[in-house]
Amino acid sequence: MDLVIRDADVVDGTGAPSYRADVVVDDGRIVSIVKEAAAAGCQRPTARREVDAEGLVLSPGFIDMHAHSDLALLRDPDHSAKAAQGVTLEVIGQDGLSYAPVDDRTLAEVRTAIAGWNGGGPGDDSIDFTWRSVGEYLDRLDHGFDGEGIAVNAAYLIPQGTVRMLAVGWDDREATPAELDRMRQLVAEGMEQGAVGMSSGLTYTPGMYAKDSELAELCRAVAAHGGYYCPHHRSYGAGALEAYAEMVELTRTAGCPLHLAHATMNFGVNKGRAPELLALLDDALDAGADISLDTYPYTPGCTTLVAMLPSWASEGGPEAVLARLKDDATAERIRHHLEVVGSDGCHGVPIEWDTIEISGVSQPGLTSYVGRTVQESADERGEDPWVTARRLLVEDRLGSTILQHVGHEENVQAIMRHRVHTGGSDGILQGDKPHPRAYGTFPQYLGRYVRELGVLSLEECVAHLTGRPAARLRLPDRGLVREGYRADLVLFDPDTVAAGSTFEAPRVLPTGIPHVLIDGRFVIEDGRRTGALAGRAVRGAGAR
């Protein structure tokens, strides 16, 4: 045998009570679990290598159900931001915008549109964008660095906004029958090539221009290939409950499983209203709906500054947005929608500039904005905050990322207790001061919300982060500590595991996670990255 992990406290991902065992790994899989081996007096398993797990919990590897590592996995072979957390699988292609399927035109457009999330904008030559289809992108992940793979495993969601960009463009209009047929075909092809589902960003252009009838047709194609729909729905602020209900009804009509992305209740209008959301979901679940959700264990959100703009201002793509911002009369209309009306990009709530903290910029000369709210930078310059925001949008060519401090702790805790909850970092790795969730989500769950606050038991929390997401992804041999399953495993100290990242120092790695294995290979050993590239593309159930 390759490895025996001796005297571990096994938390197996089902939610069942922990037990003590020796766990044997060979050829990338768990081949034997000997419970209470030390007390049984039996012949104990041996292997070429042993790890003494006394005092450590052995759990399945954590599954990040909402990740933005689409380019980071191809840019950074180390990728300790996720590997050191115990993440062994990331679900990418989120929020309806990613890099496949594309053609030359849409690739250039999407690179500009989400440079704030992933880098890779114009002039960034750190990635060689040789793929165009979903299958080619997944093959590229498999190949990784010099054919050896990537740091952690990755599953892919077909981005509905990118699909609409390819078939319809950036116009705010209904798709023609021929365009709808093409979108259905693109989704079906992506599922057959290995995607696990489809995502949407329904506060981002151009995906937000799709009506529910269009989305339902695409969801039917997803469901026919065994996938699920993962929407960033139309509002997390004013109208949030209506937006959740819309997605529940849409997927009921389409017969498609639903996974609600970063399912939060934010802004002042939603303080204390998480129980209303959970009651809505419980009613649907009790009626037979197939629903799950993910959250991150922090209150602020993170996105791009341009995402705050009203949708009409973003029609036509990035260059059209910049042209509108440079026109004084149009810019004044944008300001009025942001500050008075409440733009759909800001979830129907008038923007509060003192909650918008600049977390990253694309242009090096603009770093003085980072770590300050728009209001603070405006006050320093003696100008209106819209003047500051407008200048930054133009000079940074829409590449600025933000932290939006609009969440509520009581909502965060209520939602994470729910029976269909899973963990997702929504981790944007770009910027000088990214959200600490990118480096800290999973140890934050285990350290703060299990050990310190007792919001979840250890067994419950591990199930939320492992077995439950693996079931949503329909992975037959991942997500549990079970004989025959792949040896994607984490060893952590329940007494010391903690996020190292903070809002002041967001790139600090966690503590208390000494070992992480993918397919039986150590990617973290004794708390250090080994250099192993054990990750691959994990293809969905509908792949051919």
Coordinates of C-alpha atoms in Angstrom, one line a residue:
M1 CA 0.0 0.0 0.0
D2 CA 1.1 3.6 -0.6
L3 CA 0.0 5.2 2.6
V4 CA -1.7 4.6 5.9
I5 CA -3.1 7.5 7.9
R6 CA -3.0 6.2 11.5
D7 CA -5.3 7.0 14.4
A8 CA -7.3 9.7 12.7
D9 CA -10.6 11.1 14.0
V10 CA -12.6 10.5 10.8
V11 CA -15.4 12.9 10.0
D12 CA -16.6 11.2 6.8
G13 CA -18.7 13.9 5.1
T14 CA -22.1 12.3 5.8
G15 CA -22.9 14.2 9.0
A16 CA -22.6 11.0 11.1
P17 CA -20.6 11.1 14.3
S18 CA -16.8 10.9 14.0
Y19 CA -14.9 7.7 14.7
R20 CA -11.2 6.7 15.1
A21 CA -9.6 4.7 12.4
D22 CA -6.6 3.8 10.3
V23 CA -7.2 4.8 6.7
V24 CA -5.2 3.1 3.9
V25 CA -4.6 4.7 0.5
D26 CA -3.3 3.0 -2.6
D27 CA -3.2 4.1 -6.2
G28 CA -5.1 7.3 -5.5
R29 CA -8.1 5.7 -3.7
I30 CA -9.1 4.8 -0.2
V31 CA -8.8 1.0 -0.1
S32 CA -9.3 0.2 3.6
I33 CA -10.8 1.8 6.7
V34 CA -10.0 0.0 10.0
K35 CA -12.1 1.5 12.7
E36 CA -10.7 1.6 16.3
A37 CA -7.6 -0.2 15.0
A38 CA -5.5 0.6 18.1
A39 CA -8.2 -0.7 20.5
A40 CA -9.2 -3.8 18.5
G41 CA -5.9 -5.6 19.0
C42 CA -5.9 -6.7 15.4
Q43 CA -3.1 -6.7 12.9
R44 CA -2.8 -3.0 11.9
P45 CA -2.4 -2.1 8.3
T46 CA 1.0 -1.1 7.0
A47 CA 2.2 0.9 4.0
R48 CA 5.3 2.3 2.5
R49 CA 4.5 5.5 4.3
E50 CA 2.7 6.3 7.5
V51 CA 1.2 9.6 8.8
D52 CA 0.5 9.9 12.5
A53 CA -2.8 11.6 12.7
E54 CA -3.2 11.6 16.5
G55 CA -5.2 14.7 17.4
L56 CA -6.2 15.4 13.8
V57 CA -9.4 15.2 12.0
L58 CA -9.4 13.4 8.6
S59 CA -12.2 14.6 6.3
P60 CA -12.9 14.6 2.6
G61 CA -11.3 17.4 0.7
F62 CA -13.4 20.6 0.7
I63 CA -15.4 21.5 -2.4
D64 CA -15.6 25.2 -3.2
M65 CA -19.0 25.5 -4.9
H66 CA -18.4 29.1 -6.1
A67 CA -14.9 29.9 -7.3
H68 CA -13.3 32.5 -9.6
S69 CA -10.1 30.6 -10.4
D70 CA -10.8 30.3 -14.1
L71 CA -7.5 31.8 -15.1
A72 CA -5.6 31.5 -11.8
L73 CA -5.5 27.7 -12.2
L74 CA -3.6 28.2 -15.4
R75 CA -1.5 31.1 -14.3
D76 CA -0.3 29.9 -10.8
P77 CA 0.9 26.3 -10.4
D78 CA 1.2 26.9 -6.6
H79 CA -2.4 28.1 -6.0
S80 CA -2.0 27.9 -2.3
A81 CA -4.9 30.3 -1.8
K82 CA -7.1 27.3 -2.2
A83 CA -4.8 24.3 -1.7
A84 CA -3.8 25.4 1.8
Q85 CA -7.4 25.7 2.8
G86 CA -8.0 22.1 2.1
V87 CA -9.9 22.7 -1.1
T88 CA -9.5 19.8 -3.5
L89 CA -12.2 20.8 -6.1
E90 CA -13.4 24.2 -7.3
V91 CA -16.5 24.9 -9.3
I92 CA -15.6 27.7 -11.8
G93 CA -17.4 29.4 -14.7
Q94 CA -19.6 31.3 -12.3
D95 CA -22.0 34.2 -12.5
G96 CA -22.7 33.7 -16.2
L97 CA -19.3 35.0 -17.4
S98 CA -16.3 33.0 -18.3
Y99 CA -14.0 32.0 -21.2
A100 CA -15.8 29.1 -23.0
P101 CA -17.5 28.8 -25.3
V102 CA -16.2 31.8 -27.2
D103 CA -15.0 33.0 -30.6
D104 CA -12.3 35.5 -31.2
R105 CA -14.7 38.5 -30.8
T106 CA -16.4 37.3 -27.6
L107 CA -13.1 36.2 -26.1
A108 CA -11.7 39.7 -26.4
E109 CA -15.0 41.2 -25.0
V110 CA -15.2 38.8 -22.0
R111 CA -11.5 39.3 -21.2
T112 CA -12.2 43.0 -20.8
A113 CA -15.5 42.6 -19.0
I114 CA -14.2 40.4 -16.2
A115 CA -10.6 41.5 -15.9
G116 CA -11.5 42.7 -12.4
W117 CA -12.4 39.1 -11.4
N118 CA -9.6 37.2 -13.1
G119 CA -7.1 39.5 -14.7
G120 CA -6.5 38.4 -18.3
G121 CA -7.5 41.7 -19.7
P122 CA -6.1 43.4 -22.8
G123 CA -2.3 43.4 -22.7
D124 CA -2.1 40.6 -20.1
D125 CA -0.1 37.9 -21.8
S126 CA 0.2 35.6 -18.8
I127 CA -2.3 33.2 -20.3
D128 CA -2.2 31.8 -23.8
F129 CA -5.9 31.7 -24.8
T130 CA -5.7 28.8 -27.3
W131 CA -9.1 27.2 -26.5
R132 CA -12.6 28.2 -27.8
S133 CA -15.0 25.4 -26.7
V134 CA -15.8 24.1 -23.3
G135 CA -14.1 20.8 -24.1
E136 CA -10.9 22.5 -25.2
Y137 CA -10.9 24.6 -22.0
L138 CA -11.3 21.4 -19.9
D139 CA -8.5 19.7 -21.9
R140 CA -6.3 22.7 -21.1
L141 CA -7.0 22.3 -17.4
D142 CA -6.1 18.6 -17.7
H143 CA -2.8 19.5 -19.4
G144 CA -2.1 22.3 -17.0
F145 CA 1.6 23.0 -16.6
D146 CA 3.8 21.0 -18.9
G147 CA 1.2 18.3 -19.1
E148 CA 1.3 17.7 -15.3
G149 CA -2.0 19.1 -14.4
I150 CA -3.2 21.9 -12.1
A151 CA -3.0 22.6 -8.3
V152 CA -6.6 21.4 -7.5
N153 CA -9.4 19.8 -9.4
A154 CA -11.9 22.0 -11.2
A155 CA -15.5 21.5 -12.5
Y156 CA -17.0 24.0 -15.0
L157 CA -20.4 25.7 -15.4
I158 CA -21.4 26.9 -18.8
P159 CA -21.7 30.7 -18.5
Q160 CA -25.1 31.8 -19.8
G161 CA -24.0 35.4 -20.3
T162 CA -21.1 34.3 -22.4
V163 CA -23.4 32.1 -24.4
R164 CA -25.7 35.0 -25.0
M165 CA -22.8 37.2 -26.0
L166 CA -21.8 34.6 -28.6
A167 CA -25.3 34.1 -30.1
V168 CA -27.0 37.4 -29.6
G169 CA -24.4 40.0 -28.6
W170 CA -24.7 42.7 -26.0
D171 CA -28.1 44.1 -27.0
D172 CA -31.0 44.4 -24.6
R173 CA -33.6 42.4 -26.6
E174 CA -35.2 39.1 -26.9
A175 CA -33.3 36.4 -28.8
T176 CA -34.7 35.4 -32.2
P177 CA -35.8 31.7 -32.6
A178 CA -32.6 31.1 -34.5
E179 CA -30.5 32.7 -31.8
L180 CA -32.3 30.7 -29.1
D181 CA -31.7 27.5 -31.0
R182 CA -28.0 28.3 -31.2
M183 CA -27.9 29.0 -27.5
R184 CA -29.6 25.7 -26.8
Q185 CA -27.0 24.0 -29.0
L186 CA -24.1 25.7 -27.3
V187 CA -25.4 24.6 -23.9
A188 CA -26.0 21.0 -25.0
E189 CA -22.5 20.8 -26.5
G190 CA -20.9 22.3 -23.4
M191 CA -22.7 19.7 -21.2
E192 CA -21.6 16.9 -23.5
Q193 CA -18.0 18.1 -23.4
G194 CA -18.0 17.9 -19.6
A195 CA -19.7 20.9 -17.9
V196 CA -21.6 20.1 -14.7
G197 CA -24.3 22.8 -15.3
M198 CA -25.0 26.3 -16.3
S199 CA -24.5 29.6 -14.4
S200 CA -26.1 33.0 -14.9
G201 CA -25.2 36.5 -13.7
L202 CA -28.6 38.2 -13.8
T203 CA -27.3 41.5 -12.6
Y204 CA -24.5 41.4 -15.2
T205 CA -24.8 42.2 -18.9
P206 CA -25.5 40.6 -21.2
G207 CA -26.9 37.7 -19.3
M208 CA -29.4 39.9 -17.5
Y209 CA -31.2 40.7 -20.7
A210 CA -32.6 37.1 -20.9
K211 CA -36.2 36.7 -20.0
D212 CA -37.3 33.7 -17.9
S213 CA -38.7 31.9 -20.9
E214 CA -35.3 32.0 -22.6
L215 CA -33.5 30.8 -19.4
A216 CA -36.0 28.0 -19.0
E217 CA -35.2 26.7 -22.5
L218 CA -31.5 26.6 -21.7
C219 CA -32.2 25.0 -18.3
R220 CA -34.1 22.2 -20.1
A221 CA -31.0 21.5 -22.1
V222 CA -28.9 21.4 -18.9
A223 CA -31.3 19.1 -17.1
A224 CA -31.4 16.7 -20.1
H225 CA -27.7 16.2 -19.6
G226 CA -27.8 15.7 -15.9
G227 CA -26.7 19.2 -14.8
Y228 CA -28.0 21.9 -12.6
Y229 CA -28.7 25.7 -12.9
C230 CA -26.6 28.1 -10.7
P231 CA -28.0 31.6 -11.0
H232 CA -26.7 34.8 -9.5
H233 CA -30.3 36.0 -9.5
R234 CA -31.7 39.4 -10.3
S235 CA -31.5 41.0 -6.9
Y236 CA -29.8 40.5 -3.5
G237 CA -31.2 43.8 -2.2
A238 CA -34.6 45.4 -2.9
G239 CA -36.7 42.6 -4.4
A240 CA -34.4 39.8 -3.2
L241 CA -37.2 37.5 -2.0
E242 CA -39.0 38.0 -5.3
A243 CA -35.8 37.2 -7.2
Y244 CA -35.3 33.9 -5.2
A245 CA -38.9 33.0 -5.9
E246 CA -38.5 33.7 -9.6
M247 CA -35.6 31.2 -9.8
V248 CA -37.4 28.5 -7.9
E249 CA -40.4 28.9 -10.2
L250 CA -38.2 29.0 -13.3
T251 CA -36.4 25.8 -12.5
R252 CA -39.7 24.1 -11.5
T253 CA -41.1 24.9 -14.9
A254 CA -37.9 23.7 -16.7
G255 CA -37.5 20.6 -14.6
C256 CA -33.9 21.5 -13.7
P257 CA -32.1 21.2 -10.3
L258 CA -31.4 24.6 -8.8
H259 CA -28.3 25.8 -6.9
L260 CA -28.5 29.3 -5.6
A261 CA -25.1 31.1 -5.8
H262 CA -23.8 33.1 -2.8
A263 CA -27.3 33.0 -1.3
T264 CA -27.2 36.1 0.9
M265 CA -29.8 38.7 2.0
N266 CA -27.9 42.0 1.9
F267 CA -28.5 45.8 2.3
G268 CA -30.6 47.5 5.0
V269 CA -33.9 46.4 3.5
N270 CA -33.1 42.8 4.2
K271 CA -31.7 43.0 7.7
G272 CA -33.0 40.0 9.7
R273 CA -35.0 38.6 6.8
A274 CA -33.1 35.4 6.2
P275 CA -36.0 33.3 7.8
E276 CA -38.3 34.5 5.1
L277 CA -35.9 33.2 2.4
L278 CA -35.5 29.9 4.3
A279 CA -39.3 29.5 4.6
L280 CA -39.6 30.0 0.8
L281 CA -37.0 27.3 0.2
D282 CA -38.5 24.9 2.7
D283 CA -41.9 25.2 1.1
A284 CA -40.4 24.4 -2.3
L285 CA -38.3 21.5 -1.0
D286 CA -41.2 20.0 0.8
A287 CA -43.1 20.1 -2.5
G288 CA -40.4 18.1 -4.2
A289 CA -38.0 20.7 -5.6
D290 CA -34.3 19.9 -6.0
I291 CA -32.6 22.9 -4.5
S292 CA -29.2 23.7 -2.9
L293 CA -27.3 26.8 -2.2
D294 CA -23.9 28.1 -1.2
T295 CA -22.6 30.9 1.0
Y296 CA -19.3 32.4 2.3
P297 CA -18.9 33.0 6.0
Y298 CA -18.4 36.8 5.8
T299 CA -20.7 39.8 5.6
P300 CA -19.2 42.0 2.9
G301 CA -19.7 41.1 -0.8
C302 CA -17.1 41.5 -3.6
T303 CA -17.6 42.3 -7.3
T304 CA -16.5 44.9 -9.8
L305 CA -17.2 48.6 -9.7
V306 CA -18.7 48.6 -13.2
A307 CA -21.3 46.0 -12.0
M308 CA -23.0 48.7 -9.9
L309 CA -24.1 50.6 -13.1
P310 CA -27.6 50.4 -14.4
S311 CA -28.0 47.7 -17.1
W312 CA -28.9 50.2 -19.8
A313 CA -25.5 51.8 -19.3
S314 CA -23.8 48.5 -20.0
E315 CA -25.6 47.6 -23.2
G316 CA -23.3 47.1 -26.1
G317 CA -20.3 45.9 -24.2
P318 CA -17.3 47.4 -22.4
E319 CA -16.4 50.0 -25.1
A320 CA -19.9 51.2 -25.1
V321 CA -19.9 51.6 -21.3
L322 CA -16.7 53.6 -21.5
A323 CA -18.2 55.9 -24.2
R324 CA -21.2 56.6 -22.0
L325 CA -19.1 57.4 -19.0
K326 CA -17.1 59.9 -21.0
D327 CA -20.2 61.7 -22.1
D328 CA -21.3 64.2 -19.5
A329 CA -25.0 64.1 -20.1
T330 CA -25.1 60.3 -20.1
A331 CA -22.8 60.1 -17.0
E332 CA -25.3 62.4 -15.2
R333 CA -28.1 59.9 -16.0
I334 CA -26.0 57.1 -14.7
R335 CA -25.4 59.0 -11.4
H336 CA -29.1 59.7 -11.0
H337 CA -29.9 56.0 -11.3
L338 CA -27.1 55.0 -8.9
E339 CA -27.7 57.6 -6.2
V340 CA -31.4 58.4 -6.4
V341 CA -33.4 55.6 -8.2
G342 CA -31.3 52.6 -7.2
S343 CA -29.8 50.9 -10.2
D344 CA -30.5 47.2 -11.0
G345 CA -26.7 46.7 -10.9
C346 CA -26.8 47.8 -7.3
H347 CA -29.8 45.5 -6.6
G348 CA -32.4 48.2 -6.7
V349 CA -30.9 50.1 -3.7
P350 CA -29.5 53.6 -4.0
I351 CA -25.7 53.3 -3.7
E352 CA -24.0 54.3 -0.5
W353 CA -20.5 55.3 -1.5
D354 CA -19.2 54.8 2.1
T355 CA -19.9 51.1 1.7
I356 CA -17.9 50.7 -1.5
E357 CA -14.3 50.0 -0.8
I358 CA -11.9 49.7 -3.7
S359 CA -10.1 46.3 -3.4
G360 CA -8.1 46.2 -6.6
V361 CA -7.2 48.1 -9.8
S362 CA -5.9 47.0 -13.1
Q363 CA -3.7 50.1 -13.7
P364 CA -0.6 50.4 -11.4
G365 CA -1.0 54.2 -11.3
L366 CA -4.3 54.0 -9.5
T367 CA -3.3 52.0 -6.4
S368 CA -3.9 55.0 -4.1
Y369 CA -7.6 54.2 -4.3
V370 CA -7.1 50.7 -2.9
G371 CA -8.2 50.1 0.7
R372 CA -10.4 53.2 0.8
T373 CA -14.1 53.7 0.2
V374 CA -15.1 55.8 -2.8
Q375 CA -16.5 58.3 -0.2
E376 CA -13.1 58.6 1.5
S377 CA -11.2 59.1 -1.7
A378 CA -13.8 61.8 -2.8
D379 CA -13.5 63.6 0.5
E380 CA -9.7 63.7 0.2
R381 CA -10.1 65.3 -3.2
G382 CA -12.9 67.6 -2.2
E383 CA -15.3 66.3 -4.8
D384 CA -18.5 64.4 -5.2
P385 CA -18.1 60.6 -4.9
W386 CA -19.6 60.1 -8.3
V387 CA -16.9 62.2 -9.8
T388 CA -14.3 59.9 -8.1
A389 CA -16.0 56.7 -9.2
R390 CA -16.5 57.9 -12.8
R391 CA -12.9 58.9 -13.1
L392 CA -11.7 55.5 -11.7
L393 CA -14.0 53.5 -14.0
V394 CA -12.6 55.3 -17.1
E395 CA -9.0 55.4 -16.1
D396 CA -9.0 51.7 -15.0
R397 CA -11.0 50.7 -18.1
L398 CA -13.6 49.0 -15.9
G399 CA -11.0 46.8 -14.2
S400 CA -11.6 47.9 -10.6
T401 CA -12.8 45.5 -8.0
I402 CA -14.7 46.4 -4.8
L403 CA -15.7 45.2 -1.4
Q404 CA -19.4 46.1 -0.7
H405 CA -20.0 46.3 3.1
V406 CA -23.8 45.7 3.1
G407 CA -24.2 42.3 4.8
H408 CA -25.8 41.1 8.1
E409 CA -24.2 38.6 10.5
E410 CA -27.6 37.2 11.6
N411 CA -28.5 36.4 8.0
V412 CA -25.2 34.8 7.4
Q413 CA -25.6 32.5 10.4
A414 CA -29.2 31.6 9.7
I415 CA -28.6 30.6 6.1
M416 CA -25.5 28.5 6.8
R417 CA -27.6 26.3 9.2
H418 CA -30.0 25.3 6.4
R419 CA -30.3 21.7 5.3
V420 CA -29.3 22.3 1.7
H421 CA -26.4 24.7 2.5
T422 CA -22.9 24.2 1.0
G423 CA -19.8 26.3 1.2
G424 CA -18.5 28.6 -1.6
S425 CA -15.8 31.2 -1.3
D426 CA -16.8 33.4 -4.3
G427 CA -13.1 34.1 -4.0
I428 CA -11.7 36.8 -6.3
L429 CA -7.9 36.5 -6.3
Q430 CA -7.2 39.7 -8.2
G431 CA -6.4 43.0 -6.7
D432 CA -4.0 44.5 -4.1
K433 CA -6.5 43.9 -1.3
P434 CA -8.9 41.1 -2.2
H435 CA -11.7 39.9 0.0
P436 CA -10.2 37.6 2.7
R437 CA -12.8 34.9 1.7
A438 CA -10.5 34.0 -1.2
Y439 CA -7.8 32.7 1.2
G440 CA -10.0 31.9 4.3
T441 CA -13.5 30.6 3.7
F442 CA -13.1 27.0 4.7
P443 CA -10.9 27.4 7.8
Q444 CA -13.2 30.3 8.7
Y445 CA -16.1 27.9 8.8
L446 CA -14.2 25.4 10.9
G447 CA -12.5 27.8 13.2
R448 CA -15.0 30.6 13.8
Y449 CA -18.4 29.1 13.1
V450 CA -17.7 25.6 14.5
R451 CA -15.2 25.9 17.3
E452 CA -15.7 29.5 18.5
L453 CA -19.4 30.2 17.9
G454 CA -20.9 26.7 17.7
V455 CA -23.2 27.6 14.9
L456 CA -22.6 24.2 13.3
S457 CA -21.3 21.0 14.8
L458 CA -18.0 19.8 13.3
E459 CA -19.7 16.8 11.6
E460 CA -22.5 19.1 10.2
C461 CA -20.0 21.6 8.8
V462 CA -17.8 19.0 7.1
A463 CA -20.9 17.5 5.4
H464 CA -21.8 21.0 4.2
L465 CA -18.3 21.4 2.7
T466 CA -17.8 17.9 1.2
G467 CA -20.5 15.2 0.9
R468 CA -23.4 17.6 0.2
P469 CA -21.7 19.5 -2.7
A470 CA -20.4 16.2 -4.1
A471 CA -24.0 15.0 -4.3
R472 CA -25.1 18.2 -6.1
L473 CA -22.2 17.7 -8.6
R474 CA -23.3 14.0 -9.0
L475 CA -19.8 12.8 -8.3
P476 CA -19.9 9.1 -7.6
D477 CA -16.6 8.7 -5.9
R478 CA -15.7 12.0 -4.2
G479 CA -16.9 13.9 -1.1
L480 CA -16.8 11.1 1.5
V481 CA -14.2 9.1 3.4
R482 CA -15.4 5.7 2.1
E483 CA -13.6 2.6 0.8
G484 CA -13.3 2.8 -3.0
Y485 CA -13.5 6.6 -3.1
R486 CA -10.8 8.9 -4.4
A487 CA -8.3 9.9 -1.8
D488 CA -9.1 13.6 -1.8
L489 CA -8.5 14.2 1.9
V490 CA -7.7 16.9 4.4
L491 CA -6.1 16.5 7.8
F492 CA -6.7 19.4 10.2
D493 CA -6.4 20.2 13.9
P494 CA -9.9 21.1 15.1
D495 CA -8.4 23.1 18.1
T496 CA -6.2 25.4 16.0
V497 CA -7.7 25.5 12.4
A498 CA -8.3 29.2 11.6
A499 CA -8.3 31.6 8.7
G500 CA -5.1 33.7 8.6
S501 CA -6.6 36.2 6.1
T502 CA -8.2 39.4 7.3
F503 CA -9.5 42.5 5.6
E504 CA -6.3 44.2 6.5
A505 CA -4.0 41.3 5.4
P506 CA -6.1 39.2 3.0
R507 CA -3.4 37.0 1.5
V508 CA -2.3 35.2 4.7
L509 CA -2.6 31.4 4.5
P510 CA -4.6 29.5 7.2
T511 CA -3.3 27.6 10.2
G512 CA -4.1 24.2 11.5
I513 CA -4.3 22.3 8.2
P514 CA -1.0 20.3 7.9
H515 CA -1.9 17.8 5.1
V516 CA -4.0 17.9 2.0
L517 CA -4.2 15.1 -0.6
I518 CA -5.6 14.9 -4.1
D519 CA -5.9 11.4 -5.6
G520 CA -3.6 10.2 -2.8
R521 CA -0.9 12.7 -3.6
F522 CA 0.2 15.3 -1.0
V523 CA -0.4 18.8 -2.3
I524 CA 0.1 20.2 1.2
E525 CA 2.5 18.4 3.5
D526 CA 3.4 19.5 7.0
G527 CA 1.8 22.8 6.2
R528 CA 3.8 23.5 3.0
R529 CA 2.9 23.3 -0.7
T530 CA 4.6 20.3 -2.2
G531 CA 4.6 21.4 -5.9
A532 CA 2.4 18.4 -6.9
L533 CA 0.0 19.1 -9.7
A534 CA -2.6 16.5 -8.9
G535 CA -5.7 18.5 -10.1
R536 CA -7.6 17.8 -13.3
A537 CA -10.9 18.8 -14.9
V538 CA -13.7 16.9 -13.3
R539 CA -16.3 16.3 -16.0
G540 CA -20.0 16.1 -15.4
A541 CA -22.4 13.2 -15.6
G542 CA -23.6 14.2 -19.1
A543 CA -20.1 14.1 -20.7
R544 CA -19.6 11.9 -23.7

